[in-house]
């Protein structure tokens, strides 16, 4: 930018007057609120100091990737209300002693290094705290729950997979935080009916509750039924709950609008019928992988939800055409239906359903392998507003059916054609779907560069593409993709074994790429990885398993340029201890590493690399043979820092 342009846009030292610098910070802040992309916001800050000041004064939310700059960032943005530390490597209690006075919502998901002392400091520093997310803090227990309980104004709390929380910890929370409106205790398997009963008596404002995977029984549903404001209840895989419990729930408060009983083995359609009988305002019902049959009483009661039910999930059920006809007649306001892995779904049944449910926007027909192009024709003719269509393993569909979908459904944003055997002609038709964001083509071996060129020419909004085992794709296809689909963030190229370093060079122009899977690309080397690392600065996950020619050169490039990398798989690569150690010591955001069968890395190499990243790692995957040769002190340090190690029971082999 020239000096004249800098002054015009308010970027100069004395910015003000007639340029952007003359506008108020409040007005500039409102402008920034309308800039959705982080890259664009950054550009505004770089162009104009006035925008930078407005950002500092106006910014309300922040996601931090590293612990070290946290105090400086909190000082730079004094108006912060929402703080996400879930990706912040090596976060510990001391990190939460910074000034957090204005924070209302904080996410500490997977922050395994944070304990009760840090949470006490957080609650003391944030008098207006309303929401805390401690999900997947697997070491968190009753003492951590007690620390959070001091936040009397708390309205939302997630303790999902806090495995050590018991009834005692829950009691502390519900007594101290009586204003709770949303609570997740999913996977807290030490919580019993006693804890749920106290929760139901103390937290009368509760609107959303998740008790999935708990060992609670029908008595818990009796207690929950008394919550007069409860709108959403999830109890996935609660194996001790049966029809009697659902009947108790049905006789309680009628406020429920969304319920999930998926994978509840002892629930039948009769129990769901009694539940519906007492809740005539249900909007969402998930009974996936629960029901063994569809009783007439359930279908009859389902019709009572005609005006309200919008989401219905019946995955894994035996579904006949007559059942789909009854659903269509009884629930014609549906916007989402999931019939994944349902036996008996035919073209006739889908036609009966969609002719009566024309407002459907999400249709999941995964593994409904009796369907043909006739089903797609019915969907195209009747559901013109469909946005997401999942057809994985529907092997009898072809380009003719997809032509109808692409022509008649202009709002299509996601389509899953994994293992459907579609060809380039199908992609030529799908190229009409200019709003497409997600396209999954895994195991479609007939797709070539030609088909990829069709997609690249018209689907510029694409953000996710799955080409798993599309082994006819070459470097030329990636060149077309990189030229036409600049917004791609997630790309799966596993087992596309014709791709070379030249193809990865094309991918280097995808500046927004965050997740890249390159498993078993045997022709790529460190040169190609360098191209990706240099060009794709936002990369957070890369899978290089069985990329046998990738060596230290690739790791050095990742260490230097992929500074945001958090997940890395390098199993079976030809890297040495020197490259591994340099990588692990350089990447401050790296948290999850899979490194099985690194035969060129010595025991000393593993030891040094793990010590270099000890405080940051959360997950490791290594050969079990290393357990006996790595120093006990190192393994204790990793465990103390909250790192979970998955040991693979295979022989330890390394080269001299």
XYZ file of C-alpha atoms in Angstrom:
656
model
C 0.000 0.000 0.000
C 1.344 3.427 -0.944
C 1.814 6.229 1.584
C -1.039 8.161 -0.058
C -3.420 5.201 0.299
C -2.339 4.619 3.893
C -3.193 8.201 4.818
C -6.507 8.045 2.954
C -7.670 4.953 4.889
C -6.586 6.213 8.259
C -3.503 4.053 8.602
C -0.935 6.777 9.117
C 0.538 7.942 12.378
C -1.786 10.883 12.558
C -4.821 9.079 11.230
C -7.937 11.145 11.645
C -9.794 13.974 9.992
C -11.356 12.940 6.702
C -10.239 9.289 6.677
C -11.487 6.237 8.571
C -9.690 7.599 11.612
C -12.298 10.350 11.789
C -15.088 7.874 12.558
C -16.018 6.994 16.128
C -14.746 3.769 17.701
C -18.342 2.648 18.217
C -19.157 3.020 14.527
C -15.961 1.252 13.469
C -16.755 -1.514 15.930
C -20.151 -2.012 14.302
C -18.416 -2.290 10.936
C -16.082 -4.950 12.281
C -19.053 -6.886 13.693
C -20.219 -7.378 10.113
C -16.865 -8.726 8.942
C -17.286 -12.480 9.450
C -13.967 -13.897 8.276
C -11.051 -13.612 10.767
C -8.626 -13.037 7.887
C -10.663 -10.050 6.714
C -10.799 -8.598 10.220
C -7.038 -8.933 10.443
C -6.688 -7.095 7.132
C -8.780 -4.228 8.485
C -6.525 -3.960 11.528
C -3.401 -3.942 9.389
C -4.753 -1.314 6.994
C -5.933 1.130 9.638
C -4.806 1.961 13.153
C -8.285 3.283 13.770
C -9.701 -0.177 13.051
C -7.083 -1.681 15.369
C -8.174 0.651 18.199
C -11.834 -0.094 17.507
C -11.113 -3.827 17.575
C -9.361 -3.486 20.925
C -12.224 -1.489 22.442
C -15.087 -3.407 20.866
C -14.046 -7.052 20.713
C -16.229 -9.370 22.802
C -14.841 -12.863 22.092
C -11.370 -14.381 21.801
C -9.934 -17.836 21.083
C -6.401 -18.286 22.371
C -4.045 -20.929 20.934
C -1.048 -20.485 23.268
C -0.733 -19.821 26.981
C 2.155 -17.355 26.846
C 0.374 -14.369 25.216
C -2.790 -14.720 27.315
C -2.052 -11.907 29.832
C -1.089 -9.514 27.028
C -4.230 -10.353 25.020
C -6.458 -9.789 28.041
C -4.923 -6.341 28.514
C -5.244 -5.543 24.809
C -8.967 -6.405 24.701
C -10.536 -5.028 27.897
C -14.141 -5.553 26.726
C -13.908 -9.321 26.319
C -16.915 -11.322 27.490
C -16.290 -14.737 25.879
C -12.943 -16.524 26.224
C -12.163 -19.856 24.524
C -9.090 -21.603 25.936
C -9.952 -25.084 24.661
C -7.088 -25.095 22.140
C -4.591 -23.434 24.470
C -1.755 -25.900 24.955
C -0.253 -26.446 28.426
C -2.905 -24.360 30.180
C -2.568 -24.629 33.965
C -3.866 -23.081 37.167
C -1.393 -20.208 37.033
C -2.725 -19.209 33.603
C -6.105 -18.387 35.114
C -4.689 -15.893 37.589
C -4.653 -13.164 34.915
C -7.145 -10.292 34.968
C -10.467 -11.764 33.795
C -12.911 -9.416 35.469
C -15.235 -8.843 32.496
C -15.465 -12.438 31.298
C -18.963 -13.948 31.229
C -18.338 -17.173 29.308
C -15.204 -19.330 29.370
C -14.454 -22.565 27.535
C -11.871 -24.843 29.174
C -12.736 -27.998 27.235
C -9.886 -30.536 27.347
C -7.860 -28.218 29.616
C -6.553 -31.189 31.570
C -3.885 -29.104 33.315
C -6.462 -26.923 35.080
C -7.499 -28.004 38.583
C -9.533 -26.684 41.481
C -7.065 -23.912 42.336
C -7.276 -22.446 38.845
C -11.064 -22.700 38.821
C -11.277 -20.973 42.213
C -9.121 -18.152 40.850
C -11.290 -17.950 37.722
C -14.550 -17.742 39.656
C -13.110 -15.165 42.067
C -11.868 -13.007 39.195
C -15.118 -13.184 37.182
C -18.046 -11.953 39.277
C -20.317 -11.930 36.195
C -19.490 -15.494 35.083
C -22.491 -17.107 33.353
C -21.127 -20.111 31.433
C -18.273 -22.581 31.984
C -17.334 -25.489 29.714
C -15.163 -28.165 31.363
C -16.030 -30.933 28.914
C -13.431 -33.683 28.458
C -11.388 -32.528 31.456
C -11.165 -36.197 32.361
C -9.322 -35.629 35.632
C -11.823 -33.105 36.979
C -13.723 -34.317 40.027
C -15.746 -33.155 42.997
C -13.192 -30.574 44.141
C -13.247 -28.886 40.719
C -17.040 -28.999 40.731
C -17.049 -27.363 44.177
C -14.798 -24.576 42.874
C -17.206 -23.868 40.016
C -20.147 -23.943 42.444
C -18.949 -20.644 43.921
C -20.163 -18.902 40.728
C -23.659 -18.206 42.003
C -24.756 -16.513 38.762
C -23.831 -19.473 36.563
C -26.459 -20.335 33.948
C -24.624 -22.862 31.753
C -22.219 -25.615 32.797
C -20.754 -28.546 30.884
C -19.075 -31.311 32.891
C -19.155 -33.763 29.988
C -16.664 -36.592 30.543
C -15.413 -35.186 33.841
C -15.085 -38.792 34.922
C -14.329 -38.213 38.614
C -17.427 -36.102 39.366
C -19.816 -37.915 41.729
C -23.113 -37.122 43.441
C -21.136 -35.068 45.958
C -19.693 -32.781 43.287
C -23.058 -32.425 41.588
C -24.644 -31.565 44.940
C -22.121 -28.750 45.407
C -22.979 -27.377 41.955
C -26.762 -27.478 42.271
C -26.751 -25.945 45.760
C -24.388 -23.148 44.731
C -25.735 -22.510 41.210
C -29.511 -22.576 41.543
C -29.961 -20.386 38.440
C -28.598 -23.046 36.089
C -30.483 -23.246 32.804
C -28.243 -25.647 30.845
C -26.283 -28.561 32.336
C -24.387 -31.445 30.737
C -23.164 -34.306 32.913
C -22.741 -36.692 29.984
C -20.359 -39.584 30.770
C -20.168 -38.650 34.492
C -20.896 -42.261 35.341
C -20.385 -41.881 39.105
C -23.569 -39.790 39.314
C -26.630 -41.740 40.432
C -30.376 -41.263 40.915
C -29.596 -39.492 44.210
C -27.682 -36.709 42.461
C -30.367 -36.290 39.793
C -33.065 -36.064 42.460
C -31.262 -33.225 44.265
C -30.638 -31.495 40.925
C -34.360 -31.581 40.139
C -35.211 -30.038 43.509
C -32.645 -27.239 43.451
C -32.320 -26.115 39.806
C -35.879 -25.178 38.962
C -34.828 -22.895 36.077
C -33.241 -25.782 34.149
C -34.137 -25.758 30.442
C -31.589 -28.195 28.991
C -30.171 -31.360 30.617
C -27.841 -34.029 29.208
C -27.528 -37.254 31.258
C -26.237 -39.442 28.399
C -24.261 -42.580 29.296
C -25.157 -42.350 32.997
C -26.164 -45.471 34.928
C -29.286 -43.782 36.266
C -32.684 -45.464 36.172
C -36.367 -44.689 36.059
C -36.277 -42.873 39.408
C -34.175 -40.171 37.765
C -36.888 -39.655 35.135
C -39.473 -39.402 37.911
C -37.386 -36.578 39.431
C -36.736 -34.881 36.085
C -40.458 -34.922 35.267
C -40.984 -32.276 37.961
C -38.839 -29.670 36.144
C -41.515 -27.356 34.795
C -39.241 -25.352 32.494
C -37.236 -28.237 30.999
C -37.294 -28.034 27.192
C -34.447 -30.346 26.144
C -33.447 -33.745 27.569
C -30.685 -35.997 26.193
C -30.259 -39.486 27.603
C -28.262 -41.323 24.957
C -27.343 -44.908 25.898
C -28.971 -44.829 29.330
C -29.319 -48.603 29.481
C -31.115 -48.678 32.844
C -34.058 -46.628 31.563
C -37.089 -48.388 30.092
C -40.707 -47.767 29.109
C -41.805 -47.303 32.728
C -39.396 -44.386 33.030
C -40.712 -42.796 29.836
C -44.245 -43.171 31.163
C -43.221 -41.328 34.346
C -41.673 -38.601 32.221
C -44.817 -38.375 30.129
C -46.953 -37.766 33.222
C -44.787 -34.881 34.406
C -44.308 -31.370 33.110
C -45.399 -30.863 29.496
C -42.636 -28.368 28.688
C -40.327 -30.797 26.821
C -39.665 -29.817 23.211
C -36.559 -31.874 22.329
C -35.726 -35.384 23.542
C -32.978 -37.842 22.622
C -33.387 -41.502 23.629
C -31.007 -42.917 21.013
C -29.230 -46.187 21.906
C -31.470 -46.783 24.945
C -31.726 -50.575 24.590
C -34.753 -51.096 26.832
C -36.963 -48.427 25.302
C -39.711 -49.549 22.921
C -42.186 -47.736 20.717
C -44.825 -48.278 23.416
C -42.761 -46.235 25.888
C -42.229 -43.478 23.345
C -45.962 -43.462 22.648
C -46.682 -42.782 26.334
C -44.030 -40.050 26.367
C -45.555 -38.317 23.334
C -48.991 -38.596 24.938
C -47.859 -36.204 27.674
C -45.774 -33.882 25.505
C -47.794 -32.626 22.573
C -45.353 -29.828 21.760
C -42.297 -31.942 20.921
C -40.214 -30.422 18.142
C -37.346 -32.918 17.985
C -37.369 -36.670 18.648
C -34.265 -38.843 18.338
C -34.897 -42.570 18.753
C -31.944 -43.754 16.652
C -30.714 -47.292 17.337
C -33.244 -47.783 20.141
C -36.460 -49.203 18.764
C -36.717 -52.768 17.474
C -40.101 -52.242 15.873
C -42.514 -49.438 15.074
C -45.789 -50.008 16.933
C -49.112 -48.645 15.794
C -49.614 -46.763 19.071
C -46.363 -44.862 18.450
C -47.399 -43.931 14.898
C -50.828 -42.850 16.093
C -49.391 -40.632 18.825
C -46.798 -39.275 16.414
C -49.679 -37.769 14.456
C -50.490 -35.641 17.525
C -47.235 -33.783 16.862
C -48.322 -32.801 13.363
C -48.028 -29.080 13.989
C -44.828 -29.066 16.039
C -42.446 -31.948 15.164
C -39.657 -30.769 12.850
C -36.844 -33.309 13.470
C -37.273 -37.098 13.543
C -34.378 -39.580 13.723
C -35.111 -43.286 13.456
C -31.705 -44.702 12.458
C -31.294 -48.473 12.497
C -35.013 -49.288 12.546
C -37.031 -51.653 10.348
C -39.082 -49.197 8.305
C -41.669 -50.241 5.741
C -43.357 -48.128 3.081
C -46.548 -48.052 5.150
C -44.609 -46.655 8.124
C -43.109 -43.880 5.978
C -46.578 -43.129 4.621
C -47.919 -42.815 8.190
C -45.019 -40.526 9.158
C -45.631 -38.361 6.098
C -49.328 -38.051 6.849
C -48.829 -37.427 10.559
C -45.747 -35.158 10.554
C -45.867 -33.023 7.442
C -43.952 -30.124 9.049
C -40.714 -32.120 9.238
C -37.556 -30.272 8.168
C -35.168 -33.133 9.029
C -35.512 -36.898 8.899
C -32.805 -39.500 9.461
C -33.315 -43.078 8.266
C -29.640 -44.073 8.318
C -29.152 -47.866 8.195
C -32.901 -48.488 8.276
C -33.912 -51.778 6.673
C -36.839 -51.811 4.269
C -36.571 -48.253 2.933
C -37.663 -48.333 -0.707
C -38.371 -45.872 -3.503
C -42.087 -46.250 -2.794
C -41.624 -45.402 0.876
C -39.497 -42.331 0.169
C -42.036 -41.134 -2.394
C -44.866 -41.537 0.153
C -42.851 -39.541 2.685
C -41.548 -36.636 0.605
C -44.798 -35.940 -1.245
C -46.281 -35.064 2.150
C -43.188 -33.489 3.749
C -42.191 -30.896 1.191
C -40.405 -28.700 3.759
C -37.623 -31.230 4.367
C -34.172 -29.648 4.356
C -32.086 -32.506 5.797
C -32.523 -36.096 4.580
C -30.218 -38.894 5.777
C -30.556 -42.137 3.791
C -27.141 -43.603 4.619
C -26.925 -47.326 3.753
C -30.499 -47.477 2.437
C -29.194 -49.618 -0.389
C -32.571 -50.487 -1.941
C -32.995 -46.939 -3.208
C -32.616 -46.044 -6.878
C -32.834 -42.906 -8.990
C -36.614 -42.987 -8.532
C -36.168 -41.963 -4.896
C -33.950 -39.043 -5.953
C -36.541 -38.001 -8.519
C -39.209 -37.916 -5.793
C -36.972 -35.842 -3.514
C -36.119 -33.425 -6.330
C -39.770 -33.001 -7.328
C -41.105 -32.420 -3.815
C -38.308 -31.138 -1.542
C -36.891 -28.231 -3.479
C -35.537 -26.591 -0.312
C -33.341 -29.557 0.657
C -29.899 -28.471 1.883
C -28.265 -31.672 3.173
C -28.607 -35.053 1.479
C -26.719 -38.101 2.772
C -26.658 -41.078 0.413
C -23.609 -43.055 1.539
C -23.609 -46.646 0.201
C -26.746 -46.116 -1.904
C -25.034 -47.966 -4.727
C -27.994 -48.083 -7.136
C -28.167 -44.341 -7.746
C -26.437 -42.777 -10.747
C -25.836 -39.536 -12.593
C -29.458 -39.457 -13.806
C -30.878 -39.123 -10.301
C -28.209 -36.623 -9.283
C -29.013 -34.506 -12.335
C -32.546 -34.100 -11.010
C -31.290 -33.165 -7.549
C -28.831 -30.592 -8.901
C -31.445 -29.076 -11.213
C -34.366 -28.874 -8.789
C -32.624 -28.220 -5.450
C -30.728 -24.915 -5.784
C -30.057 -24.630 -2.021
C -28.087 -27.887 -1.770
C -25.160 -27.303 0.614
C -24.057 -30.836 1.521
C -24.199 -34.170 -0.267
C -22.580 -37.431 0.823
C -21.999 -39.879 -2.040
C -19.423 -42.060 -0.288
C -19.301 -45.567 -1.798
C -22.026 -44.742 -4.331
C -19.846 -45.446 -7.361
C -20.700 -42.170 -9.076
C -18.654 -40.963 -12.042
C -17.503 -37.765 -13.728
C -20.885 -37.296 -15.415
C -22.520 -37.119 -11.981
C -20.062 -34.411 -10.932
C -20.821 -32.486 -14.097
C -24.439 -32.311 -12.985
C -23.559 -31.502 -9.365
C -21.487 -28.574 -10.591
C -24.820 -26.771 -11.016
C -25.057 -26.670 -7.201
C -23.190 -23.408 -6.748
C -24.106 -23.221 -3.029
C -22.390 -26.535 -2.259
C -20.215 -26.428 0.879
C -19.569 -30.113 1.662
C -18.995 -32.866 -0.907
C -18.076 -36.435 0.091
C -16.940 -38.772 -2.680
C -14.951 -41.391 -0.781
C -14.545 -44.801 -2.474
C -15.887 -43.463 -5.786
C -13.041 -44.884 -7.865
C -14.570 -43.841 -11.208
C -14.018 -40.162 -10.472
C -11.098 -38.597 -12.323
C -9.486 -35.207 -12.807
C -12.215 -34.397 -15.325
C -14.947 -34.656 -12.701
C -12.905 -32.624 -10.233
C -12.520 -29.930 -12.869
C -16.323 -29.714 -13.218
C -16.709 -29.155 -9.476
C -13.836 -26.667 -9.322
C -15.293 -24.562 -12.117
C -18.613 -23.833 -10.366
C -18.474 -24.714 -6.658
C -16.280 -21.907 -5.377
C -17.898 -21.951 -1.925
C -16.787 -25.509 -1.177
C -15.183 -25.830 2.284
C -14.971 -29.636 2.689
C -14.078 -32.277 0.111
C -13.587 -36.005 0.750
C -11.762 -37.925 -1.999
C -10.802 -40.964 0.117
C -9.543 -43.755 -2.172
C -10.475 -41.873 -5.359
C -7.317 -43.297 -6.838
C -7.761 -41.890 -10.347
C -7.170 -38.356 -9.095
C -3.788 -36.926 -10.094
C -1.837 -33.708 -9.661
C -3.837 -32.128 -12.497
C -7.063 -32.565 -10.537
C -5.513 -30.844 -7.528
C -4.379 -27.991 -9.780
C -7.986 -27.440 -10.884
C -9.223 -27.726 -7.302
C -6.713 -25.196 -5.981
C -7.604 -22.785 -8.769
C -11.384 -22.928 -8.336
C -12.080 -23.809 -4.702
C -10.017 -21.344 -2.703
C -12.151 -21.627 0.440
C -11.528 -25.320 1.154
C -10.749 -25.960 4.811
C -11.022 -29.758 5.067
C -9.542 -32.079 2.422
C -9.200 -35.877 2.482
C -6.835 -37.373 -0.104
C -6.029 -40.648 1.679
C -4.920 -43.451 -0.660
C -5.053 -41.221 -3.761
C -1.719 -42.765 -4.644
C -1.106 -40.997 -7.965
C -0.553 -37.677 -6.219
C 3.019 -36.403 -6.025
C 4.845 -33.392 -4.646
C 3.629 -31.404 -7.658
C 0.024 -31.851 -6.492
C 0.890 -30.739 -2.974
C 2.534 -27.693 -4.508
C -0.874 -26.744 -5.921
C -2.490 -27.242 -2.506
C -0.074 -24.679 -1.090
C -2.312 -21.955 -2.527
C -5.255 -22.987 -0.309
C -4.673 -20.411 2.399
C -7.762 -21.379 4.432
C -6.927 -25.108 4.624
C -7.048 -26.383 8.226
C -7.378 -30.191 7.992
C -5.453 -32.285 5.472
C -5.401 -36.103 5.281
C -2.665 -37.582 3.092
C -2.480 -41.138 4.421
C -0.576 -43.618 2.243
C 0.468 -41.151 -0.473
C 3.645 -43.056 -1.208
C 4.908 -40.624 -3.877
C 5.080 -37.511 -1.739
C 8.226 -36.384 0.079
C 9.366 -33.617 2.377
C 9.370 -31.276 -0.633
C 5.600 -31.528 -1.024
C 5.026 -31.191 2.720
C 7.158 -28.036 2.638
C 4.902 -26.550 -0.066
C 1.828 -27.216 2.080
C 3.424 -25.897 5.270
C 4.606 -22.674 3.625
C 1.299 -21.911 1.897
C -1.271 -23.222 4.377
C -0.526 -21.187 7.494
C -3.878 -22.079 9.115
C -3.214 -25.820 9.113
C -4.257 -27.404 12.424
C -4.297 -31.121 11.514
C -2.311 -33.230 9.050
C -2.248 -37.013 8.618
C 0.914 -38.453 7.028
C 0.539 -42.073 8.102
C 2.331 -44.484 5.745
C 3.756 -41.663 3.648
C 6.932 -43.704 3.495
C 9.039 -41.099 1.686
C 8.343 -38.236 4.080
C 11.496 -37.525 6.081
C 12.990 -34.888 8.361
C 12.752 -32.228 5.649
C 8.953 -32.373 5.939
C 9.082 -32.134 9.729
C 11.445 -29.161 9.603
C 9.064 -27.341 7.260
C 6.105 -28.034 9.537
C 8.136 -26.868 12.537
C 8.969 -23.590 10.856
C 5.734 -22.676 9.092
C 2.771 -24.664 10.514
C 2.732 -22.788 13.805
C -0.960 -23.486 14.475
C -0.652 -27.262 14.039
C -2.443 -29.146 16.830
C -2.825 -32.722 15.538
C -0.186 -34.715 13.675
C 0.034 -38.316 12.464
C 3.472 -39.435 11.254
C 3.297 -43.199 11.827
C 5.566 -45.217 9.489
C 7.325 -42.102 8.136
C 11.117 -42.139 7.655
C 11.849 -39.452 10.217
C 14.718 -39.458 12.707
C 14.982 -38.470 16.327
C 16.557 -35.141 15.335
C 13.629 -34.154 13.119
C 11.084 -35.360 15.659
C 12.739 -33.470 18.503
C 12.943 -30.247 16.493
C 9.266 -30.523 15.520
C 8.020 -31.236 19.040
C 10.040 -28.432 20.572
C 9.027 -25.849 17.946
C 5.256 -26.285 17.624
C 3.753 -24.598 20.686
C 0.175 -25.539 19.774
C 0.819 -29.233 19.131
C -1.320 -31.389 21.434
C -2.096 -34.694 19.710
C 0.622 -36.837 18.065
C 0.367 -40.350 16.622
C 3.825 -41.810 16.054
C 3.714 -45.574 15.643
C 6.526 -47.515 13.920
C 9.031 -44.692 13.594
C 11.817 -47.196 13.050
C 14.495 -44.549 12.398
C 13.933 -42.895 15.789
C 16.035 -44.220 18.659
C 14.916 -44.561 22.258
C 16.919 -41.425 23.076
C 15.172 -39.628 20.203
C 11.737 -40.450 21.591
C 12.830 -39.432 25.074
C 14.159 -36.041 23.961
C 11.185 -35.275 21.717
C 8.639 -36.088 24.422
C 10.478 -34.060 27.019
C 10.549 -31.096 24.631
C 6.735 -31.090 24.369
C 5.783 -32.606 27.721
C 3.755 -29.712 29.088
C 1.677 -29.269 25.926
C 0.741 -32.800 24.839
C -2.765 -34.072 25.565
C -2.855 -37.273 23.503
C -0.171 -39.664 22.257
C -0.244 -42.900 20.294
C 2.905 -45.042 20.480
C 4.070 -48.648 20.435
C 3.617 -50.450 23.745
C 7.236 -51.576 23.608
C 8.301 -48.023 24.413
C 6.575 -48.204 27.793
C 9.352 -50.339 29.244
C 12.289 -48.416 27.750
C 11.250 -44.781 28.230
C 12.192 -43.372 31.620
C 9.523 -43.760 34.332
C 10.109 -40.111 35.231
C 9.070 -38.993 31.722
C 5.917 -41.128 31.737
C 4.972 -39.724 35.145
C 5.523 -36.181 33.882
C 3.271 -36.811 30.879
C 0.568 -38.252 33.105
C 0.842 -35.349 35.553
C 0.336 -32.914 32.683
C -2.892 -34.662 31.679
C -1.517 -36.469 28.622
C -3.350 -39.676 27.692
C -1.232 -42.316 25.958
C -2.696 -45.018 23.743
C -0.270 -47.926 23.611
C -0.398 -50.032 20.426
C 0.432 -53.658 21.128
C 2.862 -54.334 18.270
C 6.571 -55.229 18.268
C 9.031 -52.395 18.771
C 11.377 -52.216 15.783
C 14.004 -49.580 15.137
C 17.061 -49.393 12.906
C 20.622 -49.082 14.091
